[in-house]
Short mmCIF file of C-alpha atoms in Angstrom, two decimals:
data_model
loop_
_atom_site.label_atom_id
_atom_site.label_comp_id
_atom_site.label_asym_id
_atom_site.label_seq_id
_atom_site.Cartn_x
_atom_site.Cartn_y
_atom_site.Cartn_z
CA MET A 41 91.13 105.20 67.12
CA PRO A 42 90.31 108.22 64.44
CA LYS A 43 88.32 110.76 65.48
CA ASN A 44 85.95 112.02 62.83
CA LYS A 45 85.28 115.70 63.82
CA ASN A 46 82.60 116.24 60.98
CA ARG A 47 79.77 114.60 62.42
CA SER A 48 77.16 115.28 59.90
CA GLN A 49 79.36 113.13 57.36
CA GLN A 50 79.85 110.14 59.62
CA ASP A 51 78.83 106.83 58.14
CA PHE A 52 78.36 104.39 61.08
CA SER A 53 77.45 101.67 58.33
CA GLN A 54 80.73 100.27 58.92
CA TYR A 55 79.90 99.11 62.57
CA ASN A 56 76.95 97.36 61.24
CA ALA A 57 79.00 94.70 59.47
CA MET A 58 81.27 94.06 62.66
CA SER A 59 80.62 91.26 65.13
CA ASP A 60 80.05 91.57 68.64
CA GLU A 61 83.11 90.72 69.72
CA GLN A 62 84.85 93.38 67.32
CA LEU A 63 82.52 96.10 68.67
CA ALA A 64 83.38 95.19 72.10
CA GLU A 65 87.08 95.26 71.18
CA ILE A 66 86.60 99.02 69.87
CA LEU A 67 84.78 100.00 73.34
CA ARG A 68 87.48 98.26 75.43
CA SER A 69 90.19 100.55 73.44
CA ASP A 70 88.00 103.63 74.40
CA SER A 71 87.91 102.85 77.74
CA GLU A 72 91.63 102.43 77.90
CA ALA A 73 92.41 105.65 76.04
CA PRO A 74 93.97 108.63 77.21
CA GLU A 75 91.08 111.15 78.12
CA GLY A 76 90.33 112.95 75.07
CA ASN A 77 91.56 110.43 72.89
CA GLY A 78 88.65 107.86 72.49
CA LEU A 79 85.54 107.66 70.60
CA ASP A 80 83.37 110.62 69.68
CA ILE A 81 80.11 110.39 71.51
CA ASP A 82 78.08 110.04 68.56
CA SER A 83 80.16 106.87 67.46
CA LEU A 84 80.19 105.51 70.95
CA LEU A 85 76.28 105.54 70.90
CA TYR A 86 76.04 104.03 67.71
CA ILE A 87 78.08 101.16 68.64
CA THR A 88 76.43 100.74 71.91
CA GLY A 89 73.16 101.15 70.39
CA VAL A 90 74.23 98.20 67.86
CA LEU A 91 75.14 95.88 70.52
CA ALA A 92 72.08 96.87 72.73
CA GLU A 93 69.83 95.78 69.89
CA ARG A 94 71.44 92.58 69.11
CA ASN A 95 71.31 91.46 72.66
CA THR A 96 67.73 92.64 73.58
CA GLY A 97 66.76 90.43 76.28
CA ASN A 98 70.30 88.93 77.41
CA SER A 99 70.46 91.67 80.19
CA SER A 100 69.79 90.28 83.81
CA LYS A 101 67.85 93.14 84.52
CA THR A 102 65.54 95.57 82.55
CA ALA A 103 66.05 99.34 82.53
CA GLN A 104 62.80 99.27 84.97
CA GLU A 105 64.09 96.83 87.25
CA ALA A 106 67.72 98.62 87.30
CA TRP A 107 65.93 101.95 87.95
CA ASP A 108 63.93 100.40 91.02
CA PHE A 109 67.21 99.18 92.22
CA PHE A 110 68.97 102.33 91.90
CA GLN A 111 66.48 104.53 93.81
CA GLU A 112 66.65 101.95 96.66
CA SER A 113 70.34 101.46 96.74
CA TYR A 114 71.76 104.26 95.43
CA LEU A 115 69.77 107.36 95.48
CA PRO A 116 69.42 107.24 99.30
CA GLU A 117 73.20 107.46 99.47
CA GLN A 118 73.45 110.62 97.53
CA ASP A 119 71.09 112.22 99.61
CA VAL A 120 73.01 111.36 102.49
CA HIS A 121 75.98 112.78 100.82
CA LYS A 122 74.26 115.86 100.20
CA GLU A 123 73.26 116.30 104.03
CA LYS A 124 76.70 115.74 105.29
CA ALA A 125 78.28 117.98 102.48
CA SER A 126 78.86 120.62 105.00
CA LYS A 127 80.06 123.97 104.64
CA PHE A 128 83.41 122.51 105.49
CA SER A 129 83.58 121.13 101.91
CA LYS A 130 84.36 124.53 100.63
CA PRO A 131 87.80 125.88 100.73
CA TRP A 132 86.77 129.48 101.55
CA PHE A 133 84.69 128.39 104.76
CA ARG A 134 87.71 126.35 105.82
CA ARG A 135 90.10 129.16 105.40
CA ALA A 136 87.55 131.55 107.06
CA VAL A 137 87.25 129.28 110.34
CA ALA A 138 91.06 129.02 110.62
CA ALA A 139 91.31 132.97 110.23
CA ALA A 140 88.51 133.40 112.70
CA ALA A 141 90.00 130.78 115.29
CA ILE A 142 93.15 132.85 114.85
CA VAL A 143 91.15 136.01 115.71
CA ALA A 144 89.50 134.63 118.51
CA LEU A 145 92.80 133.84 120.08
CA ALA A 146 93.98 137.42 119.86
CA VAL A 147 90.69 139.39 121.18
CA ILE A 148 89.73 137.27 124.10
CA ILE A 149 87.80 138.03 127.21
CA PRO A 150 90.22 137.99 130.22
CA LEU A 151 89.15 135.51 132.82
CA SER A 152 88.45 136.59 136.49
CA THR A 153 91.42 136.19 138.89
CA ASN A 154 89.52 133.58 140.80
CA ALA A 155 89.49 131.49 137.73
CA LEU A 156 93.01 131.32 137.32
CA LYS A 157 93.73 129.30 140.35
CA LEU A 158 93.52 125.91 140.16
CA LYS A 159 91.89 123.19 142.63
CA LYS A 160 93.83 120.64 143.70
CA VAL A 161 91.02 118.25 144.43
CA TRP A 162 88.44 117.06 142.00
CA ASN A 163 85.02 116.03 142.36
CA THR A 164 84.28 114.14 139.19
CA VAL A 165 81.71 111.64 138.51
CA ALA A 166 80.81 109.90 135.26
CA THR A 167 77.19 109.28 134.62
CA TRP A 168 74.95 108.21 131.81
CA GLY A 169 71.44 107.16 130.95
CA ASN A 170 68.25 108.45 129.89
CA GLY A 171 69.89 109.16 126.36
CA HIS A 172 72.78 111.33 127.78
CA PHE A 173 76.54 111.04 128.97
CA ALA A 174 78.08 113.35 131.07
CA PHE A 175 81.11 114.33 133.52
CA VAL A 176 80.38 116.47 136.23
CA THR A 177 83.18 118.31 138.18
CA ASP A 178 83.48 121.32 140.13
CA SER A 179 86.85 122.25 139.17
CA PRO A 180 87.52 125.75 137.54
CA VAL A 181 88.69 126.15 133.86
CA ASN A 182 92.45 126.38 133.04
CA ASN A 183 94.00 129.57 132.78
CA PHE A 184 94.03 130.70 129.17
CA ASP A 185 96.99 132.21 128.59
CA LYS A 186 96.91 134.90 126.09
CA ASN A 187 99.46 134.93 123.47
CA ASN A 188 99.96 137.02 120.11
CA PRO A 189 98.36 135.29 117.11
CA CYS A 190 100.36 133.28 114.79
CA ILE A 191 99.69 130.75 112.03
CA PHE A 192 99.44 126.96 113.23
CA GLU A 193 100.62 124.10 110.95
CA THR A 194 99.13 121.47 113.43
CA PRO A 195 96.09 121.36 115.73
CA GLN A 196 98.50 120.32 118.42
CA GLN A 197 100.31 123.32 118.35
CA VAL A 198 97.16 125.21 119.63
CA LEU A 199 96.64 123.34 122.59
CA PRO A 200 99.59 124.82 124.77
CA LEU A 201 97.82 128.24 124.37
CA LEU A 202 95.06 126.61 125.91
CA ASN A 203 97.02 125.21 128.92
CA MET A 204 95.99 121.95 127.41
CA ASP A 205 98.44 119.08 127.00
CA PRO A 206 99.40 118.37 122.94
CA ALA A 207 100.65 114.74 124.33
CA TYR A 208 96.91 113.94 124.81
CA TYR A 209 96.01 114.64 121.15
CA PRO A 210 96.10 111.30 118.72
CA ALA A 211 99.06 110.80 116.63
CA TRP A 212 97.14 109.06 114.28
CA VAL A 213 93.92 108.99 112.40
CA PRO A 214 92.91 107.08 109.71
CA GLU A 215 94.60 107.87 106.38
CA ARG A 216 91.58 108.61 104.58
CA PHE A 217 90.73 111.64 106.64
CA GLU A 218 92.14 114.88 105.70
CA TYR A 219 92.43 117.71 108.35
CA VAL A 220 90.37 120.53 107.42
CA ALA A 221 90.33 123.08 110.43
CA CYS A 222 90.53 123.71 114.31
CA SER A 223 88.14 126.29 116.47
CA VAL A 224 88.28 127.80 119.86
CA ASP A 225 85.12 128.32 121.54
CA TYR A 226 85.61 129.87 125.04
CA SER A 227 83.58 132.03 127.91
CA ASP A 228 84.26 132.62 131.28
CA TYR A 229 83.33 129.21 132.05
CA THR A 230 84.56 126.83 129.36
CA CYS A 231 87.05 126.52 126.78
CA VAL A 232 86.18 124.32 123.85
CA PHE A 233 89.13 123.10 121.17
CA THR A 234 87.48 121.05 118.45
CA ALA A 235 90.06 120.00 115.41
CA GLU A 236 87.91 118.35 112.47
CA TYR A 237 89.08 116.04 109.77
CA HIS A 238 87.01 115.01 106.61
CA ASP A 239 86.89 111.92 104.32
CA GLU A 240 84.64 112.49 101.11
CA ASN A 241 81.33 111.72 103.19
CA GLU A 242 82.54 111.35 106.64
CA THR A 243 83.88 113.26 109.65
CA LEU A 244 86.09 113.05 112.56
CA LYS A 245 86.21 115.37 115.42
CA VAL A 246 88.63 115.75 118.23
CA SER A 247 87.65 117.85 121.05
CA PHE A 248 89.38 119.20 124.26
CA ARG A 249 86.76 120.70 126.63
CA ALA A 250 87.95 122.47 129.92
CA TYR A 251 85.06 123.37 132.16
CA ASN A 252 84.07 124.72 135.32
CA GLY A 253 81.30 122.65 137.13
CA ILE A 254 79.15 122.55 134.12
CA ALA A 255 78.13 118.90 132.97
CA ALA A 256 78.71 118.42 129.06
CA HIS A 257 75.78 116.51 128.14
CA HIS A 258 76.16 114.22 125.14
CA ALA A 259 73.02 112.90 123.63
CA THR A 260 73.21 109.20 122.97
CA ASP A 261 70.93 106.59 121.13
CA ALA A 262 72.37 103.46 122.45
CA GLU A 263 73.99 101.80 125.48
CA ILE A 264 77.47 102.58 126.09
CA ILE A 265 79.49 100.30 124.22
CA GLU A 266 82.38 99.67 126.72
CA CYS A 267 84.83 101.29 128.80
CA TYR A 268 88.28 101.15 126.99
CA THR A 269 91.07 101.49 129.42
CA VAL A 270 94.57 102.70 128.31
CA ASP A 271 97.09 103.31 130.63
CA GLY A 272 94.94 103.69 133.63
CA VAL A 273 92.83 106.18 131.39
CA ASP A 274 89.01 105.27 130.93
CA TYR A 275 87.51 106.00 127.64
CA TYR A 276 83.73 105.63 127.39
CA ILE A 277 82.87 104.87 123.89
CA PHE A 278 79.08 104.67 122.89
CA ASN A 279 77.02 105.39 120.02
CA ASN A 280 76.43 109.00 119.08
CA TYR A 281 73.51 109.03 116.24
CA GLN A 282 75.34 106.91 113.71
CA ARG A 283 78.78 107.94 114.95
CA LEU A 284 81.03 106.26 117.49
CA ALA A 285 82.33 108.50 120.25
CA ALA A 286 84.68 108.29 122.80
CA PHE A 287 85.16 110.27 126.24
CA CYS A 288 87.82 110.26 129.03
CA LEU A 289 88.10 113.21 131.53
CA ARG A 290 91.99 114.15 132.17
CA GLY A 291 91.74 116.61 135.23
CA ASN A 292 89.29 119.18 134.31
CA ILE A 293 89.41 118.47 130.56
CA GLU A 294 87.13 116.25 128.85
CA CYS A 295 88.82 114.68 125.74
CA SER A 296 86.52 113.28 123.01
CA ILE A 297 86.87 111.65 119.92
CA THR A 298 83.52 111.38 117.60
CA GLY A 299 83.12 110.22 113.94
CA GLU A 300 81.88 107.81 111.63
CA ILE A 301 84.75 105.07 112.20
CA THR A 302 85.01 101.63 112.98
CA LEU A 303 85.32 100.64 116.93
CA GLU A 304 88.85 99.25 115.78
CA GLU A 305 89.58 102.55 114.27
CA LEU A 306 88.65 104.45 117.33
CA LYS A 307 90.63 102.34 119.67
CA ALA A 308 93.60 102.66 117.21
CA ILE A 309 93.40 106.41 117.32
CA ILE A 310 92.77 106.17 121.23
CA ASP A 311 96.22 103.89 121.47
CA SER A 312 98.25 106.42 119.70
CA ILE A 313 97.63 108.97 122.18
CA PRO A 314 101.23 109.62 123.69
CA LYS A 315 99.91 109.93 127.20
CA GLY A 316 97.53 107.21 126.98
CA MET B 3 67.41 117.93 92.97
CA GLU B 4 64.42 119.36 91.85
CA GLN B 5 61.60 117.63 90.21
CA GLU B 6 62.37 118.86 86.77
CA GLN B 7 65.81 117.53 86.98
CA ARG B 8 65.08 114.40 88.52
CA ALA B 9 62.45 113.77 85.64
CA LYS B 10 65.06 114.40 83.05
CA ILE B 11 67.77 112.27 84.58
CA GLN B 12 65.10 109.40 84.93
CA SER B 13 64.44 110.10 81.31
CA LEU B 14 68.04 109.97 80.35
CA TYR B 15 68.40 106.46 82.52
CA PHE B 16 65.56 105.03 80.58
CA GLU B 17 66.76 106.22 77.29
CA MET B 18 70.52 105.25 77.54
CA PHE B 19 70.52 102.30 80.13
CA ASP B 20 70.87 99.49 77.53
CA ARG B 21 73.62 101.34 75.54
CA LEU B 22 75.43 102.34 78.77
CA MET B 23 75.08 98.60 79.85
CA ALA B 24 76.43 97.51 76.37
CA TYR B 25 79.72 99.74 77.00
CA ALA B 26 80.14 98.80 80.64
CA ARG B 27 79.62 94.99 79.76
CA SER B 28 82.22 95.24 76.91
CA CYS B 29 84.81 97.12 79.20
CA LEU B 30 84.48 95.20 82.31
CA GLU B 31 83.46 91.70 81.00
CA ASN B 32 80.90 91.38 83.85
CA GLU B 33 77.28 91.81 84.19
CA ALA B 34 77.24 92.84 88.09
CA LEU B 35 80.11 95.25 87.54
CA ALA B 36 78.64 96.68 84.44
CA GLU B 37 75.46 97.39 86.34
CA GLU B 38 77.48 99.07 89.10
CA ALA B 39 79.43 101.25 86.72
CA VAL B 40 75.86 102.60 85.02
CA GLN B 41 74.36 103.06 88.64
CA GLU B 42 77.46 104.72 89.63
CA ALA B 43 77.16 107.23 87.01
CA PHE B 44 73.83 107.91 87.33
CA GLN B 45 74.55 108.40 91.12
CA ILE B 46 76.99 111.20 90.24
CA ALA B 47 74.46 112.53 87.86
CA CYS B 48 72.03 112.97 90.77
CA GLN B 49 74.78 114.68 92.86
CA LYS B 50 75.24 116.97 90.24
CA PRO B 51 72.07 117.79 88.56
CA ASP B 52 72.63 121.36 87.60
CA SER B 53 75.80 120.25 85.55
CA VAL B 54 74.02 117.16 83.73
CA CYS B 55 70.63 119.56 82.95
CA SER B 56 72.60 122.55 81.79
CA SER B 57 74.82 120.44 79.59
CA PRO B 58 74.92 121.19 75.95
CA ASN B 59 75.04 117.49 75.42
CA PRO B 60 73.59 115.61 78.34
CA ARG B 61 73.98 112.07 76.91
CA GLY B 62 77.59 113.02 76.40
CA TRP B 63 77.75 114.23 79.79
CA ILE B 64 76.46 110.54 80.89
CA VAL B 65 78.80 108.57 78.69
CA ASN B 66 81.93 110.56 79.93
CA THR B 67 80.69 110.13 83.42
CA LEU B 68 80.56 106.31 82.74
CA ARG B 69 83.90 106.07 81.27
CA ASN B 70 85.03 107.43 84.63
CA THR B 71 83.16 105.07 86.72
CA VAL B 72 84.25 101.98 84.58
CA ARG B 73 87.94 103.10 85.24
CA ASN B 74 87.18 103.64 88.69
CA ILE B 75 86.19 100.18 89.30
CA GLN B 76 89.02 98.77 87.16
CA SER B 77 91.02 100.71 89.56
CA ARG B 78 89.60 99.70 92.45
CA ARG B 79 89.92 96.07 91.70
CA ALA B 80 93.57 96.47 90.69
CA SER B 81 94.32 98.17 93.84
CA ALA B 82 92.65 95.47 95.80
CA LYS B 83 94.36 92.89 93.97
CA HIS B 84 97.70 94.45 94.53
CA VAL B 85 97.15 94.73 98.18
CA LEU B 86 96.06 91.45 98.48
CA GLU B 87 99.02 89.76 96.66
CA ARG B 88 101.52 91.64 98.90
CA TYR B 89 99.86 90.74 101.84
CA VAL B 90 99.82 87.04 100.82
CA VAL B 91 103.36 87.09 99.89
CA SER B 92 104.36 88.75 103.04
CA GLN B 93 102.62 86.00 104.92
CA ALA B 94 104.48 83.41 102.89
CA ARG B 95 107.79 85.18 103.62
CA ASP B 96 107.45 84.79 107.18
CA LEU B 97 106.52 81.24 107.25
CA THR B 98 109.42 80.38 104.67
CA PHE B 99 111.98 82.16 106.81
CA SER B 100 110.57 80.52 110.09
CA ASN B 101 111.01 76.91 111.32
CA ASP B 102 107.17 76.75 110.90
CA LYS B 103 106.35 73.80 108.64
CA LEU B 104 102.80 75.07 107.84
CA SER B 105 101.77 74.37 104.24
CA LEU B 106 100.62 77.08 102.05
CA GLU B 107 97.10 75.74 102.03
CA LEU B 108 96.89 76.01 105.94
CA LEU B 109 98.55 79.48 105.24
CA TYR B 110 95.66 80.33 102.66
CA GLU B 111 92.88 78.87 105.17
CA ASN B 112 94.05 81.15 108.18
CA VAL B 113 94.42 84.25 105.96
CA ALA B 114 90.90 83.10 104.24
CA GLU B 115 89.04 83.64 107.90
CA LEU B 116 89.67 87.27 107.60
CA GLU B 117 86.66 88.93 106.64
CA GLU B 118 88.82 91.70 105.14
CA PHE B 119 90.89 89.13 102.97
CA LYS B 120 87.33 87.59 101.72
CA LEU B 121 85.85 91.13 100.96
CA LEU B 122 88.94 91.98 98.77
CA ALA B 123 89.13 88.97 97.23
CA GLU B 124 85.50 88.84 96.13
CA MET B 125 85.92 92.16 94.37
CA ALA B 126 89.65 91.70 93.02
CA VAL B 127 89.48 88.14 92.45
CA GLU B 128 85.84 87.03 91.83
CA GLY B 129 84.62 90.13 90.30
CA LYS B 130 81.68 90.76 92.54
CA SER B 131 80.23 94.15 92.67
CA HIS B 132 79.27 95.93 95.78
CA ALA B 133 75.62 95.32 95.10
CA GLU B 134 76.09 91.69 94.91
CA MET B 135 78.69 91.80 98.25
CA ALA B 136 76.04 93.84 100.11
CA ALA B 137 73.29 91.66 99.25
CA GLN B 138 74.88 88.55 100.64
CA ARG B 139 75.59 90.19 104.04
CA GLY B 140 72.51 91.92 104.21
CA ILE B 141 74.03 95.43 104.37
CA THR B 142 73.59 98.58 102.04
CA VAL B 143 75.65 99.40 98.90
CA SER B 144 76.85 102.48 100.65
CA ALA B 145 77.97 100.15 103.78
CA CYS B 146 79.45 97.63 101.84
CA LYS B 147 81.71 100.42 99.98
CA LYS B 148 83.01 101.82 103.38
CA ARG B 149 83.90 97.99 104.54
CA VAL B 150 85.90 97.35 101.50
CA GLN B 151 87.67 100.72 101.85
CA ARG B 152 88.40 99.85 105.62
CA ALA B 153 89.43 96.16 104.51
CA LYS B 154 92.19 97.79 102.38
CA GLU B 155 93.35 99.87 105.04
CA THR B 156 93.49 97.08 107.50
CA LEU B 157 95.62 95.10 105.32
CA GLN B 158 97.72 97.73 104.22
CA LYS B 159 98.21 98.46 107.97
CA LYS B 160 99.13 95.16 108.56
CA LEU B 161 101.44 94.95 105.82
CA LYS B 162 103.35 97.82 107.13
CA LYS B 163 103.71 96.39 110.25
CA ASP B 164 105.32 93.32 108.89
CA LEU B 165 107.71 95.23 106.83
#
């Protein structure tokens, strides 16, 4: 398709004499051409203008009807997309979080010696209701083993440093999700590891929380969906404000998976956990 | 998106709608898919209002975006069709090499029960737009797009298990 770069001298009258099918074929060729090799914009707009004028009234929708439908069905989606476009979508922020996680591991506050001892007997109750879900335990946090900082290629590599078993980490997540970063938040009473994955518009998080007697309340907006048991481990699945969430307790560590995923995907993630 | 930007995009919408539909209709040969391509182009414009409004040629910006959404729709249909064909062939192969005497008609009937297969078939074979499939199911366009994506992943996963 020849590209006429001198637009002021372009003669579009040739298109007036062409049939609808001939004009449509030109447009189809344009859509199949490699980027930059198609029609110039002026020619394209002229051709489409000829077709539009010839076929006025033949469309299933008027521009006004289409605009109304656009506002109703497409515009709210882009507003949601904007809300969910978190800082994590920016590469510089992802790198900053990863760097902060490494720095955090290097400059920790040592736990008291009492906290280093693990109780053998746990008193754990799972409760839900009144819009919240929680585990309550009187066990102390695991010992946080100080180590020299290093670069982690996978989130699983961080877990042994937190005395958390990487075999509890899912071996599979839906392919549309890309690993973004992990973070470690800690205090004298809790240590929370979170790995975050992103799809274009959706987020998936895998978290491990080791805590000492503090109930981790999770707000819910619906009844619990089911208790999904795998290899003797109970995963409590419920809606958490338009996200599915699954929580289980392993010793004093609360493991959770939350995200905009289907129930089938969530169960597949759970099924992939090596230690069940 | 600022009010001024929204007004400008709306103005472009009304000015160009018929021409853009003519382009998309010629390329996709399907009214519903043509509308989907145009709607998605303006959805992208609303996601990037600064880019559109500061462009020296906003009409050209919209046209180039439409070219991409048309290609995306063609690509989605081809991809879905490919997954469907592989899945049906894999099921037929299993039956061919088994002692089961099931006929192909029964195979298709069993496969057709899968919501995933129906969804992809509607898109790839029947050429339905997300808006049409969403309306049939009483869900939003956004939810329909997610279901299509998950349907493709489900069948791809089943294909990997079968291999």
